[in-house]
Amino acid sequence: MQSRRTILATALTASVFVAAPWAAAWAADDAVLVPCVCELSGPGAVSGTNYRDGAHIAVDEINAAGGILGKKIDMPDYDTQTDPQTSRALVQKAIDAGAYAIMGTVYSGSTVVNMLVAQQAGIPQFTGAEAPSITEKGNAYIFRTASSSAKGVPALTAYFKDTLKVKKIAVAWVNNEFGKGGHDVFINEMKGAGIEVVADVPSEQGQADFAADVSKIKQSGAEAAFVYVNEEESARLLREAKKQGLTIPLVGEVTLTGQKVIDLAAGAAEGALAHVGLATSAPDPLIQEFVKKFQDKYKRDTDHNGIKGYIGVYAIKYVTEMNGKLDSQALADKLHGLTLKVADHPGMLLDTSWDKNGELSRPSFMTQVKDNKQVVIGMVPAN
Amino acid sequence: MSEFLQVVLSGLATGSIYALAAIGFTLVWQAAQTVNFAQGEFVMLPAFFVLIALHWLGWPLWAALAFGLVISVLVLGYLFKRLIVQPMLPSTGLPLIIATMALSILLKEGAKQFYGAEAQPYPPLFPQTTMSIGGAIVSMQDILNLVVSLAVVVALTLFLNRTRTGRCIQATAQNPQVAEILGVNTRRMVLYTFLINAALAALASMLISPVYLAKFSNGETLGIVAFIAAIVGGFNQIRGALVGGLLIGVLDNLTATYVTASYRAALPLVLLIIIILWRPQGLLGTSEGRQV
């Protein structure tokens, strides 16, 4: 009796293992698998969650309109916990599951690690990360959904030199892959513009106390400060700056005027400036339509990361339909040197181009926090 | 000079809150001869209790704070002692230490699942007005954080030294068998210790969350810093935990300002190594004999 039960249990277990690959194959045939490997917890949760949620809006729209080449998009979510090694394992898991393309990751520190896995497998990856090094490594399968700081930070040089007319400047940056990339570009840009960097203040990811950082900036005699840290740290720095009465212009790239930063800073973000590749406050009907969709679906505001996720999925759809086949290699090949005009591809929200390295170009915005809202104060042409 | 004063005052304000968390390590060590590796999460969680009362129940701030304190004392004090510490106390310390590690993960992941992974704004307890002291600009929040923390530590010390219950708690911590022979209800005294620890953790949470923001992962940093502060100051002395917390808060800021910002996180660990080599019992701690 015991042995019969054992045989039955063994047979049942074996049947499950034998059936599993068939089930996976069936699922792969029936849908276009585009996993979202994102920072859903840990320090990058704000960025990753918005990126994921923006991507899912695009998936829902595309599926409702018939999918890609008649197949629905299947987008499972994988949480990297903002840990590079976890993200690497999850990208491998996504590839093993039969991914056609991968959305994410958003943090540069994770992307530089996990993109090698997707590169080896030949799977296109759409990252929200902005460190310049990502598209400088000759990886033919990595594509940005936002410009790198190598493109974004230079857009600020003219603002510091011509608009603010500063001679001395401070830089506060987060000591991770994202921050180091932006910091190095910034230092070179200031050298070229003849602006002296009088305070160079690194901070740690997750740092809570910015008293020393702000004090150093204040004592340095800088006429403006470039702030290049992640969302939560931006809020803490702004609060400390307000507390210590730091009155010089605080100018950021991307994060400083994001809605999450504004909410967390509790009034301390007022007047902060930032160049952003994508702005939810941009007076553009397509962007405003997306922002409303996001609010309706999730009952909260998004930042630029929501837009990144949205256009990433639409880029996959448009280029795949141009190719006429679900071929990951063809998708990667086609994207290099491609421009998607918003007139023909409204899901891109803005005219968007990728170069041979996967770097992205499109018009961008100067923004400022006014009345606790991000307001676009100028447009910067694509560079 | 104003810069020096600025970073010292800010460091004292932050350090005083580290001290409240560090005292928790000291209390649990004395009550149960174990290290509570969930102490950081004990400081993280009460902020979410307050936010639940504020945003979900729609209560005013004072009521939300009272709610946070009561629930913290119940969950992190009474239930922690009854469900985790008490059943495991008869075995040696190691299983209990591992249990607190597991609890730390459970609380962290539970907070994330229940309230989300994003940092949440947390209302300040004190006015945000600032004042100038010797050229340094200090907020009322910083000053009152420091004052409240120091007042609580002084009150706790007086309670333990000057009241009958406090002396019974100390007797239980020093030698539970003898204390029991002398008529002390040691189980009750141990329970009091855990309730006090939970209340201190709740207070630390309410003071630090306006700066740290309420986030499920806050306990990771706080737990480590408070643990180091307790060792540096002396693991068996409340005043040691206070000194350790203040020292780390100030040295962290001074290092970032005058030495290197890049390695500021390493400073507490360097300090820990130096103190352990020079004075293993901590700055204000007393040596404890152990028989093999």
XYZ file of C-alpha atoms in Angstrom:
675
model
C 0.000 0.000 0.000
C 2.813 2.291 1.013
C 4.749 1.556 -2.172
C 1.663 2.194 -4.324
C 1.233 5.598 -2.723
C 4.899 6.307 -3.274
C 4.620 5.351 -6.941
C 1.528 7.531 -7.361
C 3.223 10.479 -5.683
C 6.327 10.023 -7.804
C 4.247 9.811 -10.967
C 2.310 12.924 -10.042
C 5.495 14.856 -9.288
C 7.096 13.672 -12.513
C 4.043 14.674 -14.530
C 4.206 18.169 -13.075
C 7.865 18.524 -14.042
C 7.266 17.063 -17.506
C 4.243 19.284 -18.095
C 5.876 22.499 -16.893
C 8.050 23.196 -19.953
C 5.061 22.533 -22.218
C 3.006 25.006 -20.247
C 5.780 27.569 -20.527
C 6.112 26.967 -24.244
C 2.355 27.352 -24.700
C 2.442 30.628 -22.765
C 5.394 31.858 -24.832
C 3.586 31.071 -28.081
C 0.418 32.764 -26.988
C 1.919 36.037 -25.750
C 4.869 38.339 -26.193
C 6.821 38.033 -22.971
C 8.285 41.377 -21.845
C 9.208 41.056 -18.160
C 9.648 44.206 -16.096
C 12.765 43.823 -13.938
C 12.520 46.829 -11.680
C 13.329 48.325 -8.293
C 10.027 47.714 -6.521
C 11.601 47.886 -3.062
C 14.760 49.293 -1.510
C 16.141 52.779 -2.209
C 15.044 52.683 -5.857
C 11.419 51.806 -5.153
C 10.081 55.246 -6.102
C 11.704 55.155 -9.529
C 11.118 51.473 -10.200
C 7.486 51.461 -9.164
C 6.652 54.407 -11.413
C 8.588 52.834 -14.290
C 6.685 49.562 -13.845
C 3.308 51.264 -13.542
C 3.898 53.436 -16.638
C 4.901 50.330 -18.580
C 1.732 48.515 -17.510
C -0.451 51.357 -18.794
C 1.170 50.930 -22.206
C 0.725 47.145 -22.025
C -2.979 47.516 -21.220
C -3.495 49.948 -24.104
C -1.596 47.842 -26.608
C -3.351 44.629 -25.548
C -6.744 46.328 -25.728
C -5.901 47.391 -29.289
C -4.948 43.856 -30.336
C -1.411 43.484 -29.014
C 1.772 43.279 -31.079
C 1.318 41.453 -34.393
C -1.880 40.015 -32.986
C -0.298 38.726 -29.770
C -0.902 40.088 -26.302
C 1.973 41.367 -24.205
C 2.622 39.438 -21.000
C 4.535 41.569 -18.469
C 5.391 39.820 -15.189
C 7.089 42.000 -12.544
C 10.396 41.026 -10.963
C 11.537 43.020 -7.909
C 15.298 43.593 -7.814
C 15.092 45.107 -4.306
C 17.531 47.701 -5.734
C 20.245 45.092 -5.407
C 22.530 44.681 -8.440
C 23.194 40.962 -7.887
C 19.487 40.234 -7.430
C 18.759 42.184 -10.612
C 21.312 40.108 -12.505
C 19.677 36.869 -11.353
C 16.231 38.194 -12.287
C 17.312 39.242 -15.775
C 18.620 35.695 -16.229
C 15.288 34.364 -14.933
C 13.412 36.580 -17.411
C 15.557 35.301 -20.274
C 15.091 31.679 -19.180
C 11.332 32.278 -19.206
C 11.581 33.257 -22.882
C 11.655 37.070 -22.781
C 11.343 38.818 -26.136
C 12.633 42.054 -24.596
C 13.176 43.271 -21.050
C 11.968 46.472 -19.391
C 14.301 47.828 -16.668
C 16.239 48.265 -14.586
C 16.075 51.934 -13.587
C 19.065 52.219 -11.264
C 22.388 52.551 -13.020
C 24.251 50.449 -10.448
C 21.980 47.514 -11.243
C 21.862 48.097 -14.992
C 25.642 48.033 -15.485
C 25.639 44.599 -13.846
C 22.548 42.945 -15.334
C 22.831 44.279 -18.902
C 25.726 41.889 -19.514
C 23.342 38.958 -19.037
C 20.861 40.309 -21.580
C 23.731 41.113 -23.944
C 25.017 37.538 -23.821
C 21.538 36.214 -24.558
C 20.925 38.782 -27.320
C 17.785 40.172 -25.701
C 17.040 43.917 -26.094
C 16.766 45.714 -22.774
C 15.041 49.063 -22.219
C 16.574 50.777 -19.223
C 15.545 53.880 -17.338
C 19.102 54.293 -16.015
C 21.051 57.436 -16.815
C 24.730 56.769 -16.048
C 26.811 57.557 -19.167
C 28.851 54.345 -18.846
C 25.852 52.190 -19.763
C 25.956 53.118 -23.440
C 29.745 53.408 -23.574
C 30.485 49.706 -23.255
C 29.643 48.585 -26.801
C 26.524 46.680 -25.725
C 24.307 46.332 -28.808
C 21.242 45.278 -26.793
C 20.852 48.124 -24.289
C 18.501 51.018 -25.123
C 17.687 54.005 -23.007
C 14.220 55.365 -22.333
C 15.756 58.648 -21.097
C 18.881 60.538 -22.055
C 22.013 59.840 -20.048
C 23.565 62.451 -17.812
C 26.244 62.772 -20.526
C 23.505 64.482 -22.550
C 21.456 65.950 -19.714
C 24.161 67.603 -17.620
C 25.699 69.535 -20.563
C 22.256 71.016 -21.154
C 22.666 72.748 -17.781
C 26.040 74.301 -18.548
C 24.502 77.119 -20.545
C 21.972 77.668 -17.767
C 24.682 78.091 -15.126
C 26.876 80.240 -17.367
C 24.396 82.423 -19.232
C 21.244 82.494 -17.131
C 22.554 82.297 -13.564
C 25.969 83.796 -14.536
C 27.800 81.971 -11.742
C 31.591 81.900 -11.344
C 31.735 79.534 -8.356
C 29.623 76.449 -7.973
C 29.180 73.510 -5.577
C 28.193 69.973 -6.450
C 26.409 67.525 -4.122
C 26.254 64.042 -5.582
C 25.363 60.529 -4.517
C 28.266 58.133 -4.468
C 26.792 55.400 -6.670
C 26.953 54.589 -10.395
C 24.257 57.164 -11.226
C 25.905 59.907 -9.185
C 29.477 59.236 -10.243
C 28.527 59.372 -13.915
C 26.752 62.706 -13.566
C 29.460 64.107 -11.290
C 32.274 63.343 -13.751
C 30.383 64.878 -16.667
C 29.554 67.935 -14.559
C 33.165 68.536 -13.458
C 34.345 68.395 -17.084
C 31.560 70.687 -18.227
C 32.354 73.281 -15.556
C 36.033 73.160 -16.432
C 35.145 73.814 -20.054
C 32.836 76.668 -19.104
C 35.419 78.299 -16.809
C 33.263 77.903 -13.674
C 35.178 77.013 -10.505
C 33.867 74.062 -8.486
C 34.456 75.266 -4.914
C 32.756 72.390 -3.045
C 32.602 68.763 -4.145
C 30.344 66.923 -1.685
C 29.626 63.190 -2.113
C 26.930 61.467 -0.054
C 25.878 57.874 0.461
C 22.747 56.302 -0.969
C 20.162 56.223 1.823
C 21.962 58.948 3.800
C 19.629 60.631 6.287
C 21.647 63.484 7.787
C 22.709 66.183 5.309
C 23.764 68.760 7.908
C 27.457 68.411 7.072
C 26.837 68.430 3.313
C 24.758 71.586 3.350
C 27.136 73.276 5.781
C 30.069 72.624 3.435
C 28.167 74.075 0.483
C 27.169 77.097 2.536
C 30.714 77.804 3.697
C 32.227 77.321 0.240
C 31.052 80.629 -1.177
C 29.348 78.920 -4.108
C 26.836 81.032 -6.038
C 24.772 77.978 -7.018
C 24.808 74.256 -6.301
C 24.289 71.321 -8.617
C 22.412 68.588 -6.743
C 22.690 65.115 -8.221
C 21.247 62.632 -5.733
C 18.303 60.201 -5.749
C 14.732 61.112 -4.791
C 14.633 60.539 -1.042
C 18.080 62.025 -0.530
C 17.042 65.038 -2.630
C 14.153 65.646 -0.239
C 16.373 65.360 2.837
C 18.986 67.662 1.348
C 16.363 70.257 0.437
C 14.926 70.169 3.952
C 18.359 70.658 5.480
C 19.138 73.455 2.999
C 15.966 75.228 4.035
C 16.770 74.720 7.706
C 20.283 76.145 7.366
C 19.015 79.053 5.282
C 20.934 78.153 2.125
C 19.657 80.717 -0.359
C 21.726 80.012 -3.498
C 19.912 78.391 -6.455
C 19.800 74.598 -6.138
C 19.787 73.069 -9.594
C 19.389 69.387 -10.339
C 19.272 67.010 -13.218
C 16.038 65.005 -13.412
C 15.196 64.174 -9.782
C 15.263 67.458 -7.863
C 11.902 68.765 -9.058
C 10.114 65.412 -9.256
C 6.715 65.217 -7.567
C 7.858 62.597 -5.070
C 10.714 64.865 -3.990
C 8.324 67.793 -3.690
C 5.956 65.730 -1.523
C 8.704 64.384 0.738
C 10.451 67.750 1.083
C 7.294 69.225 2.617
C 7.663 72.740 1.237
C 11.465 72.801 1.170
C 11.598 72.149 -2.586
C 10.066 75.521 -3.440
C 12.219 77.331 -6.012
C 14.415 74.314 -6.815
C 15.372 74.005 -10.483
C 16.101 70.991 -12.645
C 16.721 69.956 -16.190
C 14.557 66.952 -16.996
C 14.515 64.782 -20.065
C 10.848 64.123 -19.447
C 8.496 66.301 -17.461
C 5.043 65.310 -16.322
C 4.212 69.016 -16.200
C 5.239 69.626 -19.822
C 2.535 71.568 -21.675
C 2.219 68.808 -24.246
C -1.202 67.233 -24.836
C 0.129 63.691 -25.210
C 2.170 63.901 -22.019
C -0.758 65.423 -20.141
C -3.026 62.673 -21.420
C -0.578 60.073 -20.101
C -0.339 61.826 -16.728
C -4.124 61.767 -16.426
C -4.266 58.081 -17.340
C -1.701 57.375 -14.639
C -3.641 59.357 -12.044
C -6.898 57.660 -12.996
C -5.421 54.189 -12.783
C -3.176 54.456 -9.721
C -4.792 57.374 -7.839
C -1.437 59.134 -7.468
C 0.958 61.253 -9.497
C 3.878 59.841 -11.412
C 7.307 61.258 -12.065
C 9.345 61.032 -15.278
C 9.993 57.341 -14.643
C 6.362 56.553 -15.401
C 6.799 58.135 -18.838
C 10.017 56.179 -19.403
C 8.248 52.885 -18.764
C 5.352 53.872 -21.009
C 7.427 54.846 -24.035
C 9.729 51.847 -23.599
C 6.847 49.437 -24.191
C 5.558 51.487 -27.119
C 9.037 51.481 -28.683
C 8.971 47.671 -28.560
C 5.557 47.613 -30.222
C 6.354 50.104 -33.009
C 9.708 48.622 -33.956
C 8.445 45.039 -33.848
C 5.593 45.974 -36.191
C 8.090 47.685 -38.502
C 10.037 44.419 -38.589
C 6.865 42.381 -39.070
C 8.167 39.589 -36.853
C 8.866 38.783 -33.217
C 12.624 38.545 -33.501
C 14.711 39.936 -30.616
C 17.804 40.344 -32.779
C 15.855 42.198 -35.460
C 14.369 44.457 -32.777
C 17.826 45.425 -31.503
C 19.228 45.906 -35.010
C 16.343 48.106 -36.117
C 16.529 50.406 -33.075
C 20.110 51.515 -33.768
C 20.026 54.838 -35.590
C 16.228 54.901 -35.602
C 14.000 57.943 -35.053
C 10.375 57.491 -34.073
C 8.376 60.626 -34.876
C 5.513 61.268 -32.537
C 3.268 62.211 -35.472
C 3.392 58.582 -36.659
C 3.996 56.963 -33.283
C 1.959 58.813 -30.654
C 2.878 56.353 -27.905
C 6.404 57.821 -27.917
C 4.966 61.141 -26.614
C 7.990 63.053 -28.048
C 10.181 62.577 -31.152
C 12.795 60.064 -30.036
C 16.057 58.872 -31.580
C 18.568 56.161 -30.613
C 22.182 56.201 -31.799
C 24.375 53.186 -32.540
C 25.061 52.729 -28.794
C 21.440 52.854 -27.655
C 21.847 56.422 -26.346
C 18.687 58.480 -26.692
C 18.034 62.009 -27.930
C 14.892 64.069 -27.702
C 13.804 67.561 -26.641
C 14.025 68.207 -22.893
C 12.815 70.743 -20.327
C 13.962 73.174 -17.637
C 11.664 72.984 -14.651
C 11.156 74.756 -11.341
C 9.110 73.995 -8.253
C 6.381 76.585 -7.794
C 3.554 76.203 -5.280
C 4.668 72.627 -4.621
C 4.298 71.655 -8.287
C 6.854 71.073 -11.007
C 6.471 73.793 -13.649
C 8.175 73.826 -17.045
C 10.013 77.134 -17.452
C 11.765 76.413 -20.735
C 12.411 73.863 -23.458
C 15.861 72.556 -24.401
C 16.270 71.237 -27.964
C 17.576 67.688 -28.550
C 21.380 67.502 -28.433
C 33.617 78.242 13.851
C 29.957 78.521 12.858
C 30.405 75.520 10.567
C 31.888 73.504 13.436
C 29.032 74.484 15.712
C 26.521 73.690 12.997
C 27.674 70.125 12.468
C 28.167 69.467 16.196
C 24.653 70.624 17.087
C 23.094 68.676 14.225
C 25.145 65.647 15.220
C 23.987 65.899 18.830
C 20.346 66.050 17.730
C 20.677 62.963 15.535
C 22.913 61.204 18.053
C 20.400 61.656 20.844
C 17.873 59.659 18.838
C 20.463 56.958 18.139
C 20.897 56.873 21.907
C 17.216 56.105 22.494
C 17.469 53.146 20.131
C 20.776 52.071 21.686
C 19.253 52.036 25.164
C 16.869 49.382 23.842
C 19.818 47.083 23.190
C 21.035 47.703 26.719
C 17.657 47.032 28.323
C 17.004 43.814 26.411
C 20.545 42.640 27.126
C 20.029 43.156 30.825
C 16.561 41.608 30.879
C 17.127 38.595 28.672
C 20.921 38.422 28.175
C 20.378 38.577 24.451
C 20.879 41.003 21.586
C 17.694 42.121 19.864
C 18.641 42.358 16.207
C 15.152 43.617 15.418
C 15.787 46.814 17.424
C 16.175 48.877 14.234
C 12.804 47.621 13.016
C 11.340 48.415 16.461
C 12.244 52.038 15.700
C 10.994 51.839 12.113
C 7.551 50.358 12.838
C 5.898 52.860 15.228
C 6.066 55.567 12.554
C 3.742 53.432 10.431
C 1.346 52.932 13.349
C 1.127 56.721 13.576
C 0.612 57.072 9.812
C -2.172 54.469 9.902
C -3.984 56.461 12.578
C -3.424 59.712 10.663
C -4.294 58.645 7.133
C -6.517 55.596 7.487
C -8.396 56.408 10.674
C -8.263 60.166 10.095
C -7.245 60.923 13.675
C -5.510 64.187 14.710
C -1.748 64.108 15.271
C -1.812 63.910 19.069
C -4.248 60.989 19.000
C -2.216 59.280 16.279
C 0.934 59.605 18.388
C -0.850 58.141 21.414
C -2.165 55.319 19.220
C 1.355 54.675 17.903
C 2.747 54.556 21.434
C 0.064 52.201 22.773
C 0.243 49.804 19.819
C 4.044 49.817 19.964
C 4.075 48.967 23.649
C 1.534 46.216 23.035
C 3.125 44.681 19.929
C 6.833 45.411 20.365
C 6.776 45.090 24.145
C 4.120 42.706 25.426
C 3.669 40.430 22.406
C 7.400 40.341 21.661
C 8.086 39.241 25.202
C 5.222 36.717 25.399
C 5.440 35.155 21.956
C 9.149 35.212 21.211
C 11.323 35.902 24.228
C 9.488 33.941 26.918
C 9.227 30.602 25.072
C 12.871 30.760 24.017
C 14.416 32.154 27.182
C 15.056 28.768 28.824
C 17.337 27.740 25.944
C 20.664 29.461 25.496
C 20.949 32.930 23.970
C 21.749 31.897 20.413
C 18.247 30.687 19.344
C 16.772 33.901 20.696
C 19.286 36.006 18.780
C 18.387 34.136 15.594
C 14.704 34.607 16.391
C 15.199 38.374 16.636
C 16.979 38.327 13.280
C 14.003 36.520 11.775
C 11.656 38.991 13.450
C 13.604 41.867 11.936
C 13.031 40.477 8.434
C 9.379 39.780 9.200
C 8.723 43.323 10.453
C 10.584 44.922 7.553
C 8.870 42.897 4.856
C 5.532 43.186 6.651
C 5.771 46.992 6.683
C 6.687 46.959 2.995
C 3.800 44.718 2.031
C 1.291 46.526 4.192
C 2.237 50.159 3.594
C 4.378 50.082 0.460
C 8.043 50.386 -0.421
C 8.167 54.140 -0.928
C 9.260 56.586 1.746
C 6.361 58.438 3.315
C 6.344 62.024 4.571
C 5.979 62.124 8.345
C 4.590 65.099 10.269
C 7.095 66.903 12.497
C 6.326 66.913 16.219
C 7.879 70.309 16.802
C 7.844 73.693 15.026
C 10.170 74.021 12.037
C 11.320 77.487 13.071
C 15.054 78.092 13.233
C 17.359 80.150 15.438
C 20.956 81.232 15.220
C 23.385 80.020 17.890
C 26.884 81.384 17.420
C 26.359 81.651 13.675
C 24.982 78.123 13.386
C 21.361 77.813 12.320
C 19.522 75.244 14.364
C 15.885 74.252 14.119
C 13.573 73.994 17.087
C 13.048 70.416 16.001
C 16.749 69.620 16.512
C 16.872 71.324 19.883
C 13.691 69.701 21.151
C 14.760 66.280 19.838
C 17.902 66.634 21.906
C 16.059 67.954 24.975
C 13.362 65.276 24.862
C 15.882 62.463 24.382
C 18.083 63.665 27.236
C 15.064 64.179 29.483
C 13.855 60.664 28.799
C 17.263 59.183 29.541
C 17.521 61.145 32.802
C 13.974 60.130 33.770
C 14.714 56.484 32.993
C 17.898 56.578 35.029
C 16.069 58.160 37.975
C 13.285 55.596 37.668
C 15.727 52.703 37.715
C 17.811 54.090 40.589
C 15.315 55.898 42.788
C 12.119 53.853 42.668
C 11.362 50.483 44.179
C 10.201 49.074 40.854
C 13.327 50.392 39.158
C 15.580 48.777 41.727
C 13.665 45.502 41.352
C 14.252 45.689 37.591
C 17.950 46.225 38.219
C 18.078 43.373 40.715
C 16.400 41.099 38.180
C 18.911 42.143 35.542
C 21.874 41.508 37.825
C 20.840 38.160 39.294
C 17.321 36.878 38.665
C 17.662 33.866 40.989
C 18.674 35.948 43.991
C 16.081 38.593 43.139
C 13.374 35.938 43.124
C 14.523 34.599 46.519
C 14.237 38.150 47.827
C 10.617 38.280 46.718
C 10.926 40.170 43.445
C 8.427 39.143 40.775
C 11.136 38.730 38.148
C 8.786 37.830 35.286
C 6.909 41.052 35.826
C 10.160 43.025 35.991
C 11.327 41.487 32.725
C 7.984 42.399 31.181
C 8.364 45.995 32.412
C 11.774 46.143 30.767
C 10.349 45.076 27.418
C 7.490 47.569 27.710
C 9.956 50.379 28.459
C 12.086 49.332 25.503
C 9.051 49.429 23.207
C 8.047 52.871 24.475
C 11.577 54.205 23.916
C 11.629 52.732 20.410
C 8.292 54.402 19.670
C 9.598 57.736 20.921
C 12.774 57.401 18.836
C 10.623 56.587 15.818
C 8.427 59.638 16.302
C 11.434 61.915 16.711
C 13.545 60.624 13.848
C 10.906 59.924 11.186
C 10.376 63.594 10.240
C 14.063 63.580 9.227
C 14.505 60.012 7.967
C 10.974 59.858 6.459
C 8.934 56.755 7.231
C 10.262 53.835 5.261
C 10.298 50.082 5.769
C 14.080 49.883 5.390
C 14.924 52.568 7.988
C 15.657 49.928 10.604
C 18.673 48.610 8.700
C 20.773 51.718 9.271
C 19.273 52.629 12.635
C 19.736 49.121 14.011
C 23.403 48.969 13.071
C 24.215 52.478 14.322
C 22.342 51.917 17.587
C 24.044 48.544 18.104
C 27.454 50.128 17.597
C 26.495 53.032 19.873
C 25.529 50.572 22.600
C 28.832 48.683 22.301
C 30.910 51.859 22.141
C 29.198 53.339 25.188
C 29.017 50.131 27.171
C 26.428 47.454 26.548
C 25.373 47.151 30.178
C 24.993 50.848 31.000
C 22.166 53.152 29.967
C 24.370 56.228 30.231
C 26.879 54.386 28.040
C 24.299 54.001 25.291
C 23.604 57.723 25.553
C 27.279 58.631 25.240
C 27.748 56.158 22.376
C 24.782 57.563 20.445
C 25.860 61.178 20.851
C 29.451 60.327 19.977
C 28.506 58.587 16.750
C 26.102 61.354 15.730
C 28.723 64.077 16.213
C 31.696 62.162 14.811
C 29.711 61.195 11.722
C 29.104 64.867 10.916
C 32.618 65.988 11.802
C 34.121 63.275 9.607
C 31.909 64.221 6.674
C 32.814 67.899 7.067
C 36.510 67.855 7.868
C 37.892 64.452 6.828
C 35.990 62.631 4.117
C 32.354 62.390 3.168
C 32.994 59.270 1.124
C 33.928 57.097 4.103
C 31.670 58.594 6.757
C 29.658 55.367 7.008
C 32.836 53.482 7.914
C 33.610 55.699 10.892
C 31.310 53.991 13.423
C 32.915 50.667 12.556
C 36.440 52.045 12.938
C 35.397 53.545 16.257
C 33.932 50.208 17.305
C 37.182 48.373 16.561
C 39.281 50.918 18.462
C 36.992 50.853 21.504
C 36.841 47.069 21.592
C 40.638 46.834 21.437
C 41.192 49.547 24.014
C 38.246 49.039 26.342
C 36.207 45.910 25.570
C 33.481 46.806 28.069
C 32.804 50.114 26.272
C 33.477 53.685 27.365
C 31.194 53.620 30.400
C 30.470 49.914 30.649
C 31.532 47.583 33.439
C 33.286 44.241 33.008
C 31.083 41.168 33.323
C 32.571 37.812 34.296
C 31.505 34.690 32.461
C 32.200 31.136 33.503
C 33.099 28.523 30.903
